[in-house]
């Protein structure tokens, strides 16, 4: 296997680059339909995170989303919820201080929704940040005025739990 040979030649064990390469390998396996191999690759990453070298939460969030989706695909809902919770809890300090939404925050909010622990405050803060990205113009101000913060919080919390939302969460995890 060419990828294995590449990893042996160019891998810097334990480095950030190596970790992201292993995460991408898990996604490649998933794209090929080899979900067991994908899960083994993520398990190796999580083992290293827990026992050897804790990852930064921004990296852990990707591992937890992918692992949870893989577990959920094979019907292991309870363990999936636990791993989603682990990633969400690790990201909570960053969710609270993040000024603008980014992919790690979106993944953390997906995790929070899927494990059922996301708060209204976090949803509202995300919505406010998202609306602020539209700039200070008449359209953005009108949209903010029309959007009910409670309704938006409920929507953000529940949208990932629907069948379509779960499909999109899987797409986020596999980056497909």
CSV table of C-alpha atoms in Angstrom, one decimal:
chain,number,residue,atom,x,y,z
A,1,UNK,CA,0.0,0.0,0.0
A,2,UNK,CA,1.5,3.3,-1.1
A,3,UNK,CA,0.0,5.3,1.7
A,4,UNK,CA,1.6,3.0,4.3
A,5,UNK,CA,5.0,3.4,2.6
A,6,UNK,CA,4.6,7.2,2.5
A,7,UNK,CA,3.7,7.2,6.2
A,8,UNK,CA,6.7,5.2,7.1
A,9,UNK,CA,9.1,7.4,5.2
A,10,UNK,CA,7.7,10.8,6.0
A,11,UNK,CA,5.9,10.5,9.3
A,12,UNK,CA,6.9,12.5,12.3
A,13,UNK,CA,5.4,10.4,15.1
A,14,UNK,CA,3.2,12.4,17.4
A,15,UNK,CA,3.5,15.7,15.5
A,16,UNK,CA,0.5,17.8,14.6
A,17,UNK,CA,1.1,17.0,11.0
A,18,UNK,CA,1.2,13.3,11.6
A,19,UNK,CA,-2.0,13.5,13.6
A,20,UNK,CA,-3.9,15.3,10.9
A,21,UNK,CA,-2.5,12.9,8.3
A,22,UNK,CA,-3.9,10.0,10.4
A,23,UNK,CA,-7.2,11.7,10.7
A,24,UNK,CA,-7.3,12.1,6.9
A,25,UNK,CA,-6.4,8.4,6.5
A,26,UNK,CA,-9.5,7.6,8.6
A,27,UNK,CA,-11.6,9.7,6.2
A,28,UNK,CA,-10.0,8.0,3.2
A,29,UNK,CA,-11.0,4.6,4.6
A,30,UNK,CA,-14.5,5.9,5.2
A,31,UNK,CA,-14.7,7.2,1.7
A,32,UNK,CA,-13.7,3.7,0.5
A,33,UNK,CA,-16.4,2.2,2.6
A,34,UNK,CA,-13.9,0.6,4.9
A,35,UNK,CA,-15.5,1.8,8.1
A,36,UNK,CA,-13.8,-0.7,10.4
A,37,UNK,CA,-10.4,0.6,9.2
A,38,UNK,CA,-11.6,4.2,9.6
A,39,UNK,CA,-12.7,3.4,13.1
A,40,UNK,CA,-9.4,1.7,13.9
A,41,UNK,CA,-7.5,4.8,12.7
A,42,UNK,CA,-9.6,7.1,14.9
A,43,UNK,CA,-9.2,4.7,17.9
A,44,UNK,CA,-5.4,4.9,17.5
A,45,UNK,CA,-5.6,8.7,17.6
A,46,UNK,CA,-7.9,8.7,20.6
A,47,UNK,CA,-5.7,6.2,22.4
A,48,UNK,CA,-2.7,8.5,21.9
A,49,UNK,CA,-4.8,11.5,23.0
A,50,UNK,CA,-5.9,9.8,26.2
A,51,UNK,CA,-2.7,8.0,27.2
A,52,UNK,CA,0.3,9.6,25.6
A,53,UNK,CA,-0.2,13.2,24.4
A,54,UNK,CA,-3.5,15.1,24.8
A,55,UNK,CA,-4.5,16.9,21.6
A,56,UNK,CA,-5.5,20.5,21.4
A,57,UNK,CA,-9.4,20.7,21.6
A,58,UNK,CA,-9.5,22.0,18.0
A,59,UNK,CA,-8.0,18.7,16.8
A,60,UNK,CA,-9.9,16.5,19.3
A,61,UNK,CA,-13.3,17.9,18.0
A,62,UNK,CA,-12.6,16.4,14.6
A,63,UNK,CA,-11.6,13.0,16.0
A,64,UNK,CA,-14.7,12.9,18.3
A,65,UNK,CA,-17.1,13.8,15.5
A,66,UNK,CA,-15.7,11.2,13.2
A,67,UNK,CA,-15.6,8.5,15.9
A,68,UNK,CA,-19.1,9.2,17.0
A,69,UNK,CA,-20.5,9.1,13.5
A,70,UNK,CA,-18.7,5.8,12.9
A,71,UNK,CA,-20.2,4.4,16.1
A,72,UNK,CA,-23.6,5.7,15.2
A,73,UNK,CA,-23.5,4.1,11.7
A,74,UNK,CA,-23.1,0.7,13.3
A,75,UNK,CA,-25.8,1.2,15.8
A,76,UNK,CA,-23.7,2.0,18.9
A,77,UNK,CA,-25.7,5.1,19.9
A,78,UNK,CA,-24.8,5.2,23.6
A,79,UNK,CA,-21.0,5.1,22.9
A,80,UNK,CA,-21.5,7.6,20.1
A,81,UNK,CA,-23.2,10.1,22.4
A,82,UNK,CA,-20.4,9.7,25.0
A,83,UNK,CA,-17.6,10.4,22.5
A,84,UNK,CA,-19.6,13.4,21.1
A,85,UNK,CA,-19.9,14.7,24.7
A,86,UNK,CA,-16.2,14.3,25.2
A,87,UNK,CA,-15.4,16.5,22.2
A,88,UNK,CA,-18.1,19.0,23.1
A,89,UNK,CA,-16.9,19.4,26.7
A,90,UNK,CA,-13.3,19.8,25.5
A,91,UNK,CA,-14.4,22.6,23.2
A,92,UNK,CA,-16.7,24.5,25.6
A,93,UNK,CA,-14.0,27.0,26.7
A,94,UNK,CA,-13.3,27.9,23.1
A,95,UNK,CA,-17.0,28.1,22.2
A,96,UNK,CA,-17.4,30.7,24.9
A,97,UNK,CA,-14.6,32.9,23.8
A,98,UNK,CA,-14.7,32.5,20.0
A,99,UNK,CA,-15.7,35.7,18.4
A,100,UNK,CA,-16.5,34.3,15.0
A,101,UNK,CA,-17.7,30.9,13.8
A,102,UNK,CA,-15.2,28.6,12.2
A,103,UNK,CA,-15.2,24.9,11.3
A,104,UNK,CA,-14.0,23.8,14.7
A,105,UNK,CA,-16.8,25.7,16.4
A,106,UNK,CA,-19.4,24.4,14.0
A,107,UNK,CA,-18.2,20.8,14.7
A,108,UNK,CA,-18.3,21.5,18.4
A,109,UNK,CA,-21.9,22.8,18.1
A,110,UNK,CA,-22.8,19.7,16.1
A,111,UNK,CA,-21.3,17.6,18.9
A,112,UNK,CA,-23.2,19.5,21.5
A,113,UNK,CA,-26.4,19.0,19.6
A,114,UNK,CA,-25.8,15.3,19.1
A,115,UNK,CA,-25.0,14.7,22.7
A,116,UNK,CA,-27.9,16.9,23.8
A,117,UNK,CA,-25.9,19.2,26.0
A,118,UNK,CA,-25.6,22.4,23.9
A,119,UNK,CA,-27.0,25.5,25.7
A,120,UNK,CA,-29.3,28.2,24.5
A,121,UNK,CA,-26.5,30.7,25.3
A,122,UNK,CA,-24.0,28.9,23.1
A,123,UNK,CA,-26.6,28.7,20.2
A,124,UNK,CA,-27.5,32.3,20.5
A,125,UNK,CA,-23.8,33.4,20.6
A,126,UNK,CA,-23.1,31.3,17.5
A,127,UNK,CA,-26.1,32.8,15.7
A,128,UNK,CA,-25.1,36.4,16.7
A,129,UNK,CA,-21.5,35.7,15.4
A,130,UNK,CA,-22.9,34.2,12.2
A,131,UNK,CA,-25.2,37.2,11.6
A,132,UNK,CA,-22.3,39.6,12.4
A,133,UNK,CA,-20.3,38.0,9.5
A,134,UNK,CA,-22.9,39.6,7.2
A,135,UNK,CA,-21.4,42.9,8.0
A,136,UNK,CA,-23.1,46.1,9.2
A,137,UNK,CA,-25.6,46.7,6.5
A,138,UNK,CA,-29.4,47.2,6.3
A,139,UNK,CA,-30.0,43.5,5.3
A,140,UNK,CA,-28.0,42.1,8.2
A,141,UNK,CA,-29.7,44.4,10.7
A,142,UNK,CA,-33.1,43.5,9.3
A,143,UNK,CA,-32.3,39.8,9.5
A,144,UNK,CA,-31.1,40.2,13.1
A,145,UNK,CA,-34.3,42.1,14.0
A,146,UNK,CA,-36.5,39.4,12.5
A,147,UNK,CA,-34.7,36.4,13.9
A,148,UNK,CA,-36.1,35.3,17.2
A,149,UNK,CA,-33.1,34.3,19.4
A,150,UNK,CA,-35.0,31.5,21.2
A,151,UNK,CA,-36.2,30.0,17.9
A,152,UNK,CA,-32.7,30.1,16.5
A,153,UNK,CA,-31.3,28.4,19.6
A,154,UNK,CA,-33.9,25.7,19.3
A,155,UNK,CA,-33.2,25.3,15.6
A,156,UNK,CA,-29.4,25.0,16.1
A,157,UNK,CA,-29.9,22.5,18.9
A,158,UNK,CA,-32.3,20.3,17.1
A,159,UNK,CA,-31.3,20.5,13.5
A,160,UNK,CA,-28.4,18.0,13.8
A,161,UNK,CA,-30.7,15.5,15.5
A,162,UNK,CA,-33.1,15.1,12.5
A,163,UNK,CA,-32.4,12.4,9.8
A,164,UNK,CA,-31.3,15.1,7.4
A,165,UNK,CA,-29.2,16.8,10.1
A,166,UNK,CA,-27.5,13.5,10.9
A,167,UNK,CA,-26.7,13.0,7.2
A,168,UNK,CA,-25.0,16.5,7.2
A,169,UNK,CA,-23.2,15.8,10.4
A,170,UNK,CA,-21.8,12.7,8.8
A,171,UNK,CA,-20.7,14.8,5.8
A,172,UNK,CA,-19.0,17.2,8.2
A,173,UNK,CA,-17.2,14.3,9.9
A,174,UNK,CA,-16.1,12.7,6.6
A,175,UNK,CA,-15.5,16.1,5.0
A,176,UNK,CA,-17.3,14.8,2.0
